[in-house]
Structures are given as C-alpha cells and as structure tokens.
PDB file of C-alpha atoms in Angstrom:
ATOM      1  CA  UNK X 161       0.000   0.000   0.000  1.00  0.00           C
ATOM      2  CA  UNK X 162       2.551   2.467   0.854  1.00  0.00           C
ATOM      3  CA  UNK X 163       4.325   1.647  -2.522  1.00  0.00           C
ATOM      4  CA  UNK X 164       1.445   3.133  -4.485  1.00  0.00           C
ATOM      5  CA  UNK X 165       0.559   6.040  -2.216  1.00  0.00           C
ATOM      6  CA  UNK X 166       4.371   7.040  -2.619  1.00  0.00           C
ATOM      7  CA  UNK X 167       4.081   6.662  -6.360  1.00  0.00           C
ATOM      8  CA  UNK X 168       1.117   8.670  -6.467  1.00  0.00           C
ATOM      9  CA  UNK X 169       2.699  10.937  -4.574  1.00  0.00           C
ATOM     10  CA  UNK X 170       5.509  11.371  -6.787  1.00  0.00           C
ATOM     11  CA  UNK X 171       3.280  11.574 -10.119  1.00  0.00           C
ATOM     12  CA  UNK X 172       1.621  14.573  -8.267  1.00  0.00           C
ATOM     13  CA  UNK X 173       5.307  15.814  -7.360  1.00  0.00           C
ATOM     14  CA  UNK X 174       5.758  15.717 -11.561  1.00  0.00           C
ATOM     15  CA  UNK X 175       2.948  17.742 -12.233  1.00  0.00           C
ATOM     16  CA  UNK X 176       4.350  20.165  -9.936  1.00  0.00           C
ATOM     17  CA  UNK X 177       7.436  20.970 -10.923  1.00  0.00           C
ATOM     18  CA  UNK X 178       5.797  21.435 -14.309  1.00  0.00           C
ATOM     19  CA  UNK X 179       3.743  24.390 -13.067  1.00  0.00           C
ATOM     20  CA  UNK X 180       6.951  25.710 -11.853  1.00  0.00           C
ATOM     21  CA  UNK X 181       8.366  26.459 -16.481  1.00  0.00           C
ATOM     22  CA  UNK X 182      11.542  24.310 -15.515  1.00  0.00           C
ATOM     23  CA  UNK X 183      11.594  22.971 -18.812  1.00  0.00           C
ATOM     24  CA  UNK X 184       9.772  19.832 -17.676  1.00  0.00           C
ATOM     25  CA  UNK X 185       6.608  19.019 -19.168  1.00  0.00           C
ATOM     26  CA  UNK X 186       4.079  16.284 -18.495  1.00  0.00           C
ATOM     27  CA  UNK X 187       0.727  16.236 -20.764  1.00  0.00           C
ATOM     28  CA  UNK X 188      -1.654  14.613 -17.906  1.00  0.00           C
ATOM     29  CA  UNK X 189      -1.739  13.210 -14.573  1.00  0.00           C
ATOM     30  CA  UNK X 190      -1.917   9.390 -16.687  1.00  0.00           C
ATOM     31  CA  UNK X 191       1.610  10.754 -17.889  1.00  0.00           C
ATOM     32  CA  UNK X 192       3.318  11.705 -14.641  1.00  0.00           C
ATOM     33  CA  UNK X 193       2.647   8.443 -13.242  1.00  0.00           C
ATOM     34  CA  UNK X 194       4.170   6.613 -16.002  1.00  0.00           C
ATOM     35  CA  UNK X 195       6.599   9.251 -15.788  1.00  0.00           C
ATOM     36  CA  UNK X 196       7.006   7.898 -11.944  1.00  0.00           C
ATOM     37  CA  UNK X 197       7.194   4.350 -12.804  1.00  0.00           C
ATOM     38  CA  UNK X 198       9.628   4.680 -15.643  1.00  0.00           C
ATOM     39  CA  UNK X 199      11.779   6.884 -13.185  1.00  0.00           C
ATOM     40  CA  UNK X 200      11.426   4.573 -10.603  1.00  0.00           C
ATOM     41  CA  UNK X 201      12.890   1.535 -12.674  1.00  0.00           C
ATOM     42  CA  UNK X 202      15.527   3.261 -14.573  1.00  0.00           C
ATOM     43  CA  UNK X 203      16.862   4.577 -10.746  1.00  0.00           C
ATOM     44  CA  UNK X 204      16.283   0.858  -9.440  1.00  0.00           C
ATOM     45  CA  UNK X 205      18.365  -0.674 -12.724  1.00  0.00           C
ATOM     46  CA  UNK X 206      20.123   1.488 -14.837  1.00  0.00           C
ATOM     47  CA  UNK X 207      21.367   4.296 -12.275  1.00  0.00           C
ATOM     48  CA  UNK X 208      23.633   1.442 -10.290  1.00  0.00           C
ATOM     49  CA  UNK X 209      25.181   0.385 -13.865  1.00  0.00           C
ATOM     50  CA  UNK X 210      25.800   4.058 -15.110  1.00  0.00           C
ATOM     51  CA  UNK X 211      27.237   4.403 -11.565  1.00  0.00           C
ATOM     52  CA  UNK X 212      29.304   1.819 -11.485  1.00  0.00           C
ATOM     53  CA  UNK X 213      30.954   2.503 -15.184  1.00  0.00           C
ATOM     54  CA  UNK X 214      31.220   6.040 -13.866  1.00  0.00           C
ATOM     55  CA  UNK X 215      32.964   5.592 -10.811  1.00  0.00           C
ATOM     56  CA  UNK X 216      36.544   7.155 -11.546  1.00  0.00           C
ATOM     57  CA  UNK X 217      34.619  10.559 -12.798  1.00  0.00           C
ATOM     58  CA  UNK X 218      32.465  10.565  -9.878  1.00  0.00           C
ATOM     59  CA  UNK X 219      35.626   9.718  -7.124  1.00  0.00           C
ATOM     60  CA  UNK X 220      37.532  12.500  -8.924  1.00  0.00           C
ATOM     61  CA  UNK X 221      34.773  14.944  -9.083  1.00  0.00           C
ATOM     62  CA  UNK X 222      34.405  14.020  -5.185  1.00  0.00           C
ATOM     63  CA  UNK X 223      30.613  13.086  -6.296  1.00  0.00           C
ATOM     64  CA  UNK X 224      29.180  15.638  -8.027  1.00  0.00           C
ATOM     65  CA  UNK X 225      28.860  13.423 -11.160  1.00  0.00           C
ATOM     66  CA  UNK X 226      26.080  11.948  -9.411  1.00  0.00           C
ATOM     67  CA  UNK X 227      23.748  14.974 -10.042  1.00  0.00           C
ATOM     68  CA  UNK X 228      24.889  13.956 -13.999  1.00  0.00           C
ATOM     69  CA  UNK X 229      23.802  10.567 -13.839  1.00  0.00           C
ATOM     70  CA  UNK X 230      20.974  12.233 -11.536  1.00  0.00           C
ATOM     71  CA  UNK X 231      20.011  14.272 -14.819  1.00  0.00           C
ATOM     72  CA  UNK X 232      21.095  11.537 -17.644  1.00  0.00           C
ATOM     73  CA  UNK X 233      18.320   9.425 -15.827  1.00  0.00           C
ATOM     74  CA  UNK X 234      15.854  12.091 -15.486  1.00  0.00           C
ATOM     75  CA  UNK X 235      16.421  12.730 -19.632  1.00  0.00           C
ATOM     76  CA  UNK X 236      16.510   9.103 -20.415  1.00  0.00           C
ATOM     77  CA  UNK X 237      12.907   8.882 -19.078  1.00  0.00           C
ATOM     78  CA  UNK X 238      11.382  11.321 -21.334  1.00  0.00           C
ATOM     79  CA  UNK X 239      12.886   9.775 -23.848  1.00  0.00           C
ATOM     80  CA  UNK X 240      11.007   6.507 -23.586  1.00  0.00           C
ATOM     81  CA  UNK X 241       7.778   8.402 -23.010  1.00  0.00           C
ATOM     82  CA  UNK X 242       5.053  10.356 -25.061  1.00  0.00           C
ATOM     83  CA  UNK X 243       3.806  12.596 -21.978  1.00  0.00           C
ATOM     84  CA  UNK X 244       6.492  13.328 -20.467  1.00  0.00           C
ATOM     85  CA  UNK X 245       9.001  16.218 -22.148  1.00  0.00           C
ATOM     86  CA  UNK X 246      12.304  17.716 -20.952  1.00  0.00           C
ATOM     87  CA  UNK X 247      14.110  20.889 -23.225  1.00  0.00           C
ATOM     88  CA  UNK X 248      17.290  20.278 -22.047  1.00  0.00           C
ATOM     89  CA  UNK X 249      20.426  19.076 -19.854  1.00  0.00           C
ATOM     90  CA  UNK X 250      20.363  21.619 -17.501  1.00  0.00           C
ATOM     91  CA  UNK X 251      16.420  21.336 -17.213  1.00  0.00           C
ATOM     92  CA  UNK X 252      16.728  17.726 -16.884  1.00  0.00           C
ATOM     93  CA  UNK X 253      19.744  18.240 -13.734  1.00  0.00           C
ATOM     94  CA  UNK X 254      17.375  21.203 -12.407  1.00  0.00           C
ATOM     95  CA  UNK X 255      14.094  18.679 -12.804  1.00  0.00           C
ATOM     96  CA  UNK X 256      16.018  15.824 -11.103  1.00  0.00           C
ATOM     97  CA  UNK X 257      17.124  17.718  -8.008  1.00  0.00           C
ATOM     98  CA  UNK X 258      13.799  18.991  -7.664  1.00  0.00           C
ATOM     99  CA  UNK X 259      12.250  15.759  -8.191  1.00  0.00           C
ATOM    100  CA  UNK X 260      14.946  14.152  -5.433  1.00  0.00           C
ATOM    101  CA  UNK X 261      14.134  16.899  -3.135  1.00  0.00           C
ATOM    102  CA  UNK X 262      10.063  15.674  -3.706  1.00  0.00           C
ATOM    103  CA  UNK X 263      11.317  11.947  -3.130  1.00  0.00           C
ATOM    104  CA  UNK X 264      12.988  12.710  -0.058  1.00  0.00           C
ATOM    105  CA  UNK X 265      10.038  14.884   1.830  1.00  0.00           C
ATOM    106  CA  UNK X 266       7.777  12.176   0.443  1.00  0.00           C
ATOM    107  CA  UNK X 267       9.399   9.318   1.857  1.00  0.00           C
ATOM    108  CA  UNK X 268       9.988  10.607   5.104  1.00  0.00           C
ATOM    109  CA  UNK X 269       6.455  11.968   5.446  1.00  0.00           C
ATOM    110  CA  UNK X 270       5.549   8.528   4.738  1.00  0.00           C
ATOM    111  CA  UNK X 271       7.896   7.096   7.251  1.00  0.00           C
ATOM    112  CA  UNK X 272       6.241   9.240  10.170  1.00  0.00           C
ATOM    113  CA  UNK X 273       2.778   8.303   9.111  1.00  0.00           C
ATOM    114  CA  UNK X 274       3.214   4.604   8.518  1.00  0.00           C
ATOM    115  CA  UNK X 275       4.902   5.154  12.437  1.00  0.00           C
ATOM    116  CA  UNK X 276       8.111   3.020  10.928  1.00  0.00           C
ATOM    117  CA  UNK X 277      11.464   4.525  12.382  1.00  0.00           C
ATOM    118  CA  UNK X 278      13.609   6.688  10.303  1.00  0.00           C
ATOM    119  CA  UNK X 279      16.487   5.038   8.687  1.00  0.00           C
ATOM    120  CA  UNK X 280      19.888   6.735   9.836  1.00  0.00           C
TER     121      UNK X 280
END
C-alpha cells in the first residue's frame, strides 16, 4: 500500500514541478505516473550500472557526477515516453534535483505516518 501512495505521490510531485516552467513538461496526470514508474525503474536498474561505469569521474569529481547521472536518468525517461518532455540538460539536472528533493520529503512523510522509524 505504501508503494502506491508514494508513487502517487511522486506523479503529483511531476505535475508540480511542471507548473513551476523548468523545462519539464508532463501532458496529464496518466503521464506523470508513467513518468514515476519509468523513473522509478531506470533509478532501481540502470542508475547502479551508469554508476558503477562512472565511478573514476564521480571519485575524482568528489561526487558531483552523481547529479549527472541524476540528470542523464531524469532525460533518459522522457525519452522513452510520449507525456512526459524535458528541453534540455540543464532542465533535466534542475528537474532531477527537484524531483529528489520531492522523493525525499515524500518518503519521510511517509515514514512518520506509517509510524516506521527513520532510517539513519
């Protein structure tokens, strides 16, 4: 249950960082939760792969390549789906931050609510 209430949640999260003119675009709510999905799998299997061929670049840029791969992901997304529309690099690195930021306040709202102890 908590797994579709936090995708949900992030589909909504989509739609608003589109009212925001980042560059991000979704066409309908239908869109941003395929958007959510798609996200969700590309972080769960392709981020760790890009991650791990990456590693040198990301050591020597102390981890800051991270927001790259952050953004890469973000881009490759839209570019598997109809709805779902970014301009640009820097839109997509903006978007993903954003869109991490979302995650985070998302999963430790549902955290508190659930009454599960906080990780960390």
């Amino acid at each position: 249950m908590t797994l579709l209430i936090r995708w949900l949640l992030l589909a909504c999260a989509l739609v608003l960082l589109t009212q925001w003119n980042l560059g991000v675009q979704v066409d309908n709510f239908t869109s941003a939760m395929w958007a959510a999905l798609v996200m969700g799998l590309l972080n769960a299997f392709v981020r760790p792969l890009l991650i791990l061929l990456t590693l040198p670049v990301t050591l020597l840029t102390l981890g800051l390549f991270l927001f790259v791969i952050n953004a890469l992901t973000f881009q490759m997304a839209s570019s598997l789906l109809e709805g779902f529309h970014v301009t640009g690099f820097w839109q997509a690195l903006l978007g993903s931050i954003l869109y991490s930021l979302f995650g985070l306040v998302i999963d430790t709202a549902l955290q508190r609510m659930m009454g599960r102890p906080q990780k960390g």
